[in-house]
PDB file of C-alpha atoms in Angstrom:
ATOM      1  CA  MET A   1     118.567  89.337 113.688  1.00  0.00           C
ATOM      2  CA  SER A   2     117.609  93.027 114.529  1.00  0.00           C
ATOM      3  CA  GLY A   3     114.667  94.873 116.362  1.00  0.00           C
ATOM      4  CA  ALA A   4     112.158  96.760 114.819  1.00  0.00           C
ATOM      5  CA  VAL A   5     113.140  98.954 111.966  1.00  0.00           C
ATOM      6  CA  SER A   6     111.056 101.358 109.892  1.00  0.00           C
ATOM      7  CA  ASP A   7     111.382 101.265 106.333  1.00  0.00           C
ATOM      8  CA  PRO A   8     109.257 103.933 104.472  1.00  0.00           C
ATOM      9  CA  ALA A   9     108.997 102.074 101.007  1.00  0.00           C
ATOM     10  CA  GLU A  10     107.850  98.944 102.865  1.00  0.00           C
ATOM     11  CA  ASP A  11     105.483 100.611 105.122  1.00  0.00           C
ATOM     12  CA  ALA A  12     103.956 102.360 102.070  1.00  0.00           C
ATOM     13  CA  ASN A  13     103.590  98.719 100.407  1.00  0.00           C
ATOM     14  CA  LEU A  14     102.149  97.277 103.555  1.00  0.00           C
ATOM     15  CA  LEU A  15      99.719 100.082 103.649  1.00  0.00           C
ATOM     16  CA  ALA A  16      98.520  99.605 100.325  1.00  0.00           C
ATOM     17  CA  ALA A  17      97.782  96.094 101.489  1.00  0.00           C
ATOM     18  CA  GLU A  18      95.615  97.124 104.064  1.00  0.00           C
ATOM     19  CA  TYR A  19      93.798  99.381 101.979  1.00  0.00           C
ATOM     20  CA  VAL A  20      92.864  96.729  99.796  1.00  0.00           C
ATOM     21  CA  LEU A  21      91.917  93.893 102.466  1.00  0.00           C
ATOM     22  CA  GLY A  22      89.527  96.751 104.082  1.00  0.00           C
ATOM     23  CA  THR A  23      91.332  96.737 107.598  1.00  0.00           C
ATOM     24  CA  LEU A  24      91.588 100.485 107.522  1.00  0.00           C
ATOM     25  CA  CYS A  25      88.989 102.851 109.042  1.00  0.00           C
ATOM     26  CA  GLY A  26      87.276 105.596 107.011  1.00  0.00           C
ATOM     27  CA  ALA A  27      89.733 108.380 107.695  1.00  0.00           C
ATOM     28  CA  GLU A  28      92.674 106.384 107.096  1.00  0.00           C
ATOM     29  CA  ARG A  29      91.276 105.029 103.545  1.00  0.00           C
ATOM     30  CA  ALA A  30      90.330 108.534 102.567  1.00  0.00           C
ATOM     31  CA  THR A  31      94.138 109.551 103.302  1.00  0.00           C
ATOM     32  CA  VAL A  32      95.617 106.803 101.300  1.00  0.00           C
ATOM     33  CA  GLU A  33      93.281 107.607  98.174  1.00  0.00           C
ATOM     34  CA  ARG A  34      94.339 111.318  98.652  1.00  0.00           C
ATOM     35  CA  GLU A  35      98.234 110.232  98.605  1.00  0.00           C
ATOM     36  CA  ALA A  36      97.602 107.749  95.893  1.00  0.00           C
ATOM     37  CA  LEU A  37      96.682 110.657  93.529  1.00  0.00           C
ATOM     38  CA  GLN A  38     100.167 112.118  94.004  1.00  0.00           C
ATOM     39  CA  ASP A  39     102.225 109.066  94.421  1.00  0.00           C
ATOM     40  CA  PRO A  40     102.609 106.427  91.313  1.00  0.00           C
ATOM     41  CA  GLY A  41     104.360 103.955  93.587  1.00  0.00           C
ATOM     42  CA  LEU A  42     101.470 104.013  96.082  1.00  0.00           C
ATOM     43  CA  ARG A  43      99.085 103.572  93.150  1.00  0.00           C
ATOM     44  CA  ALA A  44     101.172 100.767  91.479  1.00  0.00           C
ATOM     45  CA  ALA A  45     101.220  98.957  94.967  1.00  0.00           C
ATOM     46  CA  ILE A  46      97.417  99.144  95.473  1.00  0.00           C
ATOM     47  CA  ALA A  47      96.847  97.901  91.903  1.00  0.00           C
ATOM     48  CA  TRP A  48      99.405  95.036  92.609  1.00  0.00           C
ATOM     49  CA  TRP A  49      97.638  94.046  95.715  1.00  0.00           C
ATOM     50  CA  GLU A  50      94.221  94.077  94.325  1.00  0.00           C
ATOM     51  CA  ALA A  51      95.600  91.495  91.613  1.00  0.00           C
ATOM     52  CA  ARG A  52      97.306  89.545  94.339  1.00  0.00           C
ATOM     53  CA  LEU A  53      94.185  89.353  96.704  1.00  0.00           C
ATOM     54  CA  ALA A  54      91.446  89.053  94.131  1.00  0.00           C
ATOM     55  CA  PRO A  55      91.428  85.168  94.120  1.00  0.00           C
ATOM     56  CA  LEU A  56      90.575  85.329  97.639  1.00  0.00           C
ATOM     57  CA  ALA A  57      87.328  86.350  96.644  1.00  0.00           C
ATOM     58  CA  ALA A  58      86.626  83.073  94.814  1.00  0.00           C
ATOM     59  CA  LEU A  59      86.809  81.519  98.500  1.00  0.00           C
ATOM     60  CA  VAL A  60      83.495  83.405  99.580  1.00  0.00           C
ATOM     61  CA  ALA A  61      80.237  82.062  98.129  1.00  0.00           C
ATOM     62  CA  ALA A  62      78.191  84.543  96.219  1.00  0.00           C
ATOM     63  CA  VAL A  63      74.857  85.739  98.343  1.00  0.00           C
ATOM     64  CA  PRO A  64      71.931  87.035  96.276  1.00  0.00           C
ATOM     65  CA  ALA A  65      70.871  90.310  97.424  1.00  0.00           C
ATOM     66  CA  PRO A  66      67.368  90.346  99.100  1.00  0.00           C
ATOM     67  CA  ALA A  67      64.412  91.321  96.942  1.00  0.00           C
ATOM     68  CA  ALA A  68      63.747  94.403  99.242  1.00  0.00           C
ATOM     69  CA  LEU A  69      67.124  95.598  99.027  1.00  0.00           C
ATOM     70  CA  TRP A  70      67.029  98.065  95.841  1.00  0.00           C
ATOM     71  CA  PRO A  71      63.762  99.578  96.822  1.00  0.00           C
ATOM     72  CA  ARG A  72      65.239 100.581 100.119  1.00  0.00           C
ATOM     73  CA  ILE A  73      68.319 101.918  98.379  1.00  0.00           C
ATOM     74  CA  GLN A  74      65.747 104.035  96.118  1.00  0.00           C
ATOM     75  CA  ALA A  75      63.939 105.261  99.105  1.00  0.00           C
ATOM     76  CA  SER A  76      67.156 106.204 100.691  1.00  0.00           C
ATOM     77  CA  ALA A  77      68.565 107.734  97.720  1.00  0.00           C
ATOM     78  CA  TRP A  78      65.376 109.822  96.523  1.00  0.00           C
ATOM     79  CA  GLY A  79      63.007 109.653  99.526  1.00  0.00           C
ATOM     80  CA  THR A  80      60.653 107.797  97.172  1.00  0.00           C
ATOM     81  CA  ALA A  81      61.070 105.524  94.434  1.00  0.00           C
ATOM     82  CA  ALA A  82      63.540 106.172  91.683  1.00  0.00           C
ATOM     83  CA  PRO A  83      62.540 108.384  88.734  1.00  0.00           C
ATOM     84  CA  PRO A  84      61.552 106.284  85.618  1.00  0.00           C
ATOM     85  CA  VAL A  85      64.700 105.800  83.547  1.00  0.00           C
ATOM     86  CA  THR A  86      64.029 105.580  79.561  1.00  0.00           C
ATOM     87  CA  LEU A  87      66.194 103.017  77.363  1.00  0.00           C
ATOM     88  CA  PHE A  88      66.743 103.751  73.767  1.00  0.00           C
ATOM     89  CA  THR A  89      67.484 100.570  71.637  1.00  0.00           C
ATOM     90  CA  SER A  90      68.981 102.518  68.929  1.00  0.00           C
ATOM     91  CA  ALA A  91      70.318 106.004  68.071  1.00  0.00           C
ATOM     92  CA  ALA A  92      66.982 106.714  65.923  1.00  0.00           C
ATOM     93  CA  ASP A  93      64.591 106.274  68.972  1.00  0.00           C
ATOM     94  CA  ALA A  94      66.236 108.840  70.956  1.00  0.00           C
ATOM     95  CA  PRO A  95      64.813 112.549  70.982  1.00  0.00           C
ATOM     96  CA  PRO A  96      66.773 115.143  69.088  1.00  0.00           C
ATOM     97  CA  GLN A  97      68.069 116.789  72.275  1.00  0.00           C
ATOM     98  CA  VAL A  98      69.151 113.394  73.694  1.00  0.00           C
ATOM     99  CA  LEU A  99      71.107 112.598  70.413  1.00  0.00           C
ATOM    100  CA  SER A 100      72.956 115.977  70.655  1.00  0.00           C
ATOM    101  CA  PHE A 101      74.136 115.144  74.336  1.00  0.00           C
ATOM    102  CA  TRP A 102      75.472 111.924  73.354  1.00  0.00           C
ATOM    103  CA  ARG A 103      77.458 113.494  70.265  1.00  0.00           C
ATOM    104  CA  ALA A 104      78.843 116.347  72.349  1.00  0.00           C
ATOM    105  CA  THR A 105      79.824 113.947  75.250  1.00  0.00           C
ATOM    106  CA  THR A 106      81.230 111.543  73.006  1.00  0.00           C
ATOM    107  CA  ALA A 107      83.418 114.386  71.288  1.00  0.00           C
ATOM    108  CA  VAL A 108      84.416 115.227  74.582  1.00  0.00           C
ATOM    109  CA  GLY A 109      85.319 112.074  75.666  1.00  0.00           C
ATOM    110  CA  PHE A 110      87.495 111.617  72.443  1.00  0.00           C
ATOM    111  CA  ALA A 111      89.245 114.952  73.260  1.00  0.00           C
ATOM    112  CA  LEU A 112      90.054 113.894  76.644  1.00  0.00           C
ATOM    113  CA  ALA A 113      91.314 110.556  75.536  1.00  0.00           C
ATOM    114  CA  ALA A 114      93.738 112.344  73.088  1.00  0.00           C
ATOM    115  CA  ALA A 115      95.006 114.604  75.609  1.00  0.00           C
ATOM    116  CA  ILE A 116      95.573 111.657  78.351  1.00  0.00           C
ATOM    117  CA  ALA A 117      97.252 109.589  75.524  1.00  0.00           C
ATOM    118  CA  GLY A 118      99.421 112.690  74.633  1.00  0.00           C
ATOM    119  CA  ILE A 119     100.451 113.119  78.416  1.00  0.00           C
ATOM    120  CA  ALA A 120     101.095 109.436  78.464  1.00  0.00           C
ATOM    121  CA  VAL A 121     103.442 109.353  75.606  1.00  0.00           C
ATOM    122  CA  PHE A 122     105.270 112.624  76.243  1.00  0.00           C
ATOM    123  CA  ARG A 123     105.415 112.528  79.866  1.00  0.00           C
ATOM    124  CA  PRO A 124     106.163 109.086  81.300  1.00  0.00           C
ATOM    125  CA  GLU A 125     105.831 108.181  84.883  1.00  0.00           C
ATOM    126  CA  PRO A 126     109.021 107.678  86.854  1.00  0.00           C
ATOM    127  CA  PRO A 127     109.739 103.722  87.124  1.00  0.00           C
ATOM    128  CA  VAL A 128     108.195 102.236  90.222  1.00  0.00           C
ATOM    129  CA  PRO A 129     109.979  99.795  92.610  1.00  0.00           C
ATOM    130  CA  VAL A 130     108.813  96.271  92.635  1.00  0.00           C
ATOM    131  CA  PRO A 131     107.141  95.154  96.108  1.00  0.00           C
ATOM    132  CA  PRO A 132     108.178  92.885  98.056  1.00  0.00           C
ATOM    133  CA  GLN A 133     107.159  89.213  98.118  1.00  0.00           C
ATOM    134  CA  VAL A 134     103.950  89.024 100.442  1.00  0.00           C
ATOM    135  CA  THR A 135     101.658  86.441 102.209  1.00  0.00           C
ATOM    136  CA  ALA A 136      98.837  86.514 104.485  1.00  0.00           C
ATOM    137  CA  LEU A 137      99.071  84.524 107.496  1.00  0.00           C
ATOM    138  CA  VAL A 138      95.820  82.669 108.387  1.00  0.00           C
ATOM    139  CA  PRO A 139      94.666  80.568 111.102  1.00  0.00           C
ATOM    140  CA  LEU A 140      94.707  76.812 110.151  1.00  0.00           C
ATOM    141  CA  ASN A 141      90.889  76.350 110.712  1.00  0.00           C
ATOM    142  CA  GLN A 142      89.740  79.943 109.143  1.00  0.00           C
ATOM    143  CA  GLN A 143      90.070  82.125 106.241  1.00  0.00           C
ATOM    144  CA  ALA A 144      90.393  85.570 107.394  1.00  0.00           C
ATOM    145  CA  PRO A 145      94.033  86.935 107.683  1.00  0.00           C
ATOM    146  CA  VAL A 146      95.586  87.488 111.158  1.00  0.00           C
ATOM    147  CA  PHE A 147      99.193  88.712 110.091  1.00  0.00           C
ATOM    148  CA  LEU A 148     100.514  90.299 106.812  1.00  0.00           C
ATOM    149  CA  ALA A 149     104.188  89.033 105.857  1.00  0.00           C
ATOM    150  CA  SER A 150     106.131  90.718 103.710  1.00  0.00           C
ATOM    151  CA  VAL A 151     109.878  89.548 102.290  1.00  0.00           C
ATOM    152  CA  ALA A 152     112.034  92.447 100.851  1.00  0.00           C
ATOM    153  CA  ALA A 153     114.705  91.831  98.105  1.00  0.00           C
ATOM    154  CA  ASP A 154     117.194  92.108 101.032  1.00  0.00           C
ATOM    155  CA  GLY A 155     115.613  88.956 102.883  1.00  0.00           C
ATOM    156  CA  SER A 156     114.409  90.846 105.670  1.00  0.00           C
ATOM    157  CA  LEU A 157     110.944  89.995 106.801  1.00  0.00           C
ATOM    158  CA  SER A 158     108.149  92.144 108.085  1.00  0.00           C
ATOM    159  CA  VAL A 159     105.142  91.082 109.812  1.00  0.00           C
ATOM    160  CA  ARG A 160     102.223  93.156 110.376  1.00  0.00           C
ATOM    161  CA  PRO A 161      99.083  92.130 112.514  1.00  0.00           C
ATOM    162  CA  LEU A 162      95.902  93.100 110.765  1.00  0.00           C
ATOM    163  CA  THR A 163      93.630  92.430 113.729  1.00  0.00           C
ATOM    164  CA  THR A 164      94.238  92.417 117.483  1.00  0.00           C
ATOM    165  CA  VAL A 165      96.401  89.671 118.766  1.00  0.00           C
ATOM    166  CA  SER A 166      96.649  88.184 122.293  1.00  0.00           C
ATOM    167  CA  VAL A 167      99.187  86.009 123.730  1.00  0.00           C
ATOM    168  CA  ALA A 168      99.340  84.667 127.283  1.00  0.00           C
ATOM    169  CA  PRO A 169     102.225  86.305 129.558  1.00  0.00           C
ATOM    170  CA  ASP A 170     103.818  82.865 129.705  1.00  0.00           C
ATOM    171  CA  ARG A 171     103.757  82.254 125.936  1.00  0.00           C
ATOM    172  CA  ASP A 172     105.329  83.956 122.872  1.00  0.00           C
ATOM    173  CA  LEU A 173     104.710  83.561 119.148  1.00  0.00           C
ATOM    174  CA  GLU A 174     107.743  82.338 117.096  1.00  0.00           C
ATOM    175  CA  LEU A 175     108.251  82.642 113.279  1.00  0.00           C
ATOM    176  CA  TRP A 176     109.598  79.651 110.906  1.00  0.00           C
ATOM    177  CA  LEU A 177     110.211  79.155 107.444  1.00  0.00           C
ATOM    178  CA  LEU A 178     109.416  75.866 106.070  1.00  0.00           C
ATOM    179  CA  LYS A 179     111.195  75.518 102.440  1.00  0.00           C
ATOM    180  CA  ASP A 180     109.188  73.279  99.844  1.00  0.00           C
ATOM    181  CA  GLY A 181     110.800  69.854  99.977  1.00  0.00           C
ATOM    182  CA  GLU A 182     112.069  70.375 103.396  1.00  0.00           C
ATOM    183  CA  LYS A 183     110.557  68.464 106.501  1.00  0.00           C
ATOM    184  CA  ALA A 184     111.878  70.871 109.158  1.00  0.00           C
ATOM    185  CA  PRO A 185     111.311  74.678 109.331  1.00  0.00           C
ATOM    186  CA  THR A 186     113.965  77.240 110.100  1.00  0.00           C
ATOM    187  CA  PRO A 187     113.410  79.521 113.177  1.00  0.00           C
ATOM    188  CA  LEU A 188     113.257  83.125 112.120  1.00  0.00           C
ATOM    189  CA  GLY A 189     112.587  84.649 115.899  1.00  0.00           C
ATOM    190  CA  LEU A 190     109.978  85.686 118.119  1.00  0.00           C
ATOM    191  CA  LEU A 191     106.992  87.533 116.856  1.00  0.00           C
ATOM    192  CA  PRO A 192     105.634  90.379 119.062  1.00  0.00           C
ATOM    193  CA  ALA A 193     101.612  90.472 119.019  1.00  0.00           C
ATOM    194  CA  SER A 194     102.194  93.990 117.469  1.00  0.00           C
ATOM    195  CA  GLY A 195     104.421  92.901 114.683  1.00  0.00           C
ATOM    196  CA  ALA A 196     108.087  92.772 113.898  1.00  0.00           C
ATOM    197  CA  HIS A 197     110.856  93.599 111.192  1.00  0.00           C
ATOM    198  CA  LEU A 198     113.324  91.163 111.102  1.00  0.00           C
ATOM    199  CA  ALA A 199     116.687  91.121 109.368  1.00  0.00           C
ATOM    200  CA  VAL A 200     116.669  87.526 108.226  1.00  0.00           C
ATOM    201  CA  GLY A 201     119.445  86.501 105.659  1.00  0.00           C
ATOM    202  CA  THR A 202     118.044  83.037 105.383  1.00  0.00           C
ATOM    203  CA  LEU A 203     115.152  84.501 103.537  1.00  0.00           C
ATOM    204  CA  SER A 204     117.381  86.090 100.732  1.00  0.00           C
ATOM    205  CA  GLY A 205     116.467  83.870  97.784  1.00  0.00           C
ATOM    206  CA  HIS A 206     114.612  81.534  99.736  1.00  0.00           C
ATOM    207  CA  GLY A 207     112.615  79.922  96.855  1.00  0.00           C
ATOM    208  CA  PRO A 208     108.961  78.673  97.570  1.00  0.00           C
ATOM    209  CA  GLY A 209     107.857  77.607 101.053  1.00  0.00           C
ATOM    210  CA  LYS A 210     105.490  78.679 104.074  1.00  0.00           C
ATOM    211  CA  ILE A 211     106.171  81.318 106.704  1.00  0.00           C
ATOM    212  CA  LEU A 212     104.545  79.676 109.884  1.00  0.00           C
ATOM    213  CA  VAL A 213     103.705  80.880 113.522  1.00  0.00           C
ATOM    214  CA  SER A 214     103.766  78.691 116.527  1.00  0.00           C
ATOM    215  CA  LEU A 215     102.834  79.438 120.061  1.00  0.00           C
ATOM    216  CA  GLU A 216     105.825  78.573 122.227  1.00  0.00           C
ATOM    217  CA  PRO A 217     106.678  79.030 126.140  1.00  0.00           C
ATOM    218  CA  ARG A 218     108.125  82.195 127.137  1.00  0.00           C
ATOM    219  CA  GLY A 219     111.644  82.863 125.067  1.00  0.00           C
ATOM    220  CA  GLY A 220     110.734  80.571 122.257  1.00  0.00           C
ATOM    221  CA  SER A 221     111.324  76.947 121.162  1.00  0.00           C
ATOM    222  CA  LYS A 222     114.486  75.545 122.916  1.00  0.00           C
ATOM    223  CA  THR A 223     114.985  72.592 120.382  1.00  0.00           C
ATOM    224  CA  GLY A 224     115.220  74.560 117.122  1.00  0.00           C
ATOM    225  CA  LEU A 225     111.769  72.965 116.096  1.00  0.00           C
ATOM    226  CA  PRO A 226     108.139  74.136 117.000  1.00  0.00           C
ATOM    227  CA  THR A 227     107.156  72.572 120.280  1.00  0.00           C
ATOM    228  CA  GLY A 228     103.833  74.315 120.306  1.00  0.00           C
ATOM    229  CA  PRO A 229     100.933  74.211 117.997  1.00  0.00           C
ATOM    230  CA  VAL A 230     101.294  75.870 114.922  1.00  0.00           C
ATOM    231  CA  LEU A 231      98.793  78.890 114.666  1.00  0.00           C
ATOM    232  CA  TYR A 232      99.003  80.675 111.714  1.00  0.00           C
ATOM    233  CA  GLY A 233     100.730  80.126 108.042  1.00  0.00           C
ATOM    234  CA  GLY A 234     100.963  81.155 104.532  1.00  0.00           C
ATOM    235  CA  GLY A 235     102.984  80.344 101.530  1.00  0.00           C
ATOM    236  CA  ILE A 236     105.709  82.311  99.768  1.00  0.00           C
TER     237      ILE A 236
END
């Protein structure tokens, strides 16, 4: 087990996760979006995270927008009510100038699509590395994630906080791996509140299970099992 180590590829993947989770400030989000335009790997990681975390949206109940919201948006955008919008049910109903505009923009759209298809065929993007396995560690009584855990192909584990985490001076957080079908978890090491990167061989080919975080006395558990409450957990 080693101390903190910087892995650029893994850092980029976790940055994409924070971008998708919405934990970055405005300037950081803008930086990620600029870098993604030039970095196929970052774009792939963002898309992968969006697909991975989209099911979490199902945990939140839909809330209808207030009836007065759209008039407020109109007033903010145009200063008064929005200009009227005319809808045509068919091309025959549209004025000649509108029909000409549709035809011109459609032709341009087909030309752009053909050009993009040619680029995709004749200039394929380089292969993108597969992102590591990830899980959000959430409190047992809440849904908002507190840590983000990432398991690389070599079995190393990175854990990054998504919010401010405070621990009493006489206590430490400790990481555990509980494999499916087993009753006792395996200790992985202490977890600073600021996060850590741990070289843990037991996570190589670990199979499904859970990563847990318990609150322990200073220095961690002396029994090889959690002695304090399990605060956070997530499946991998």
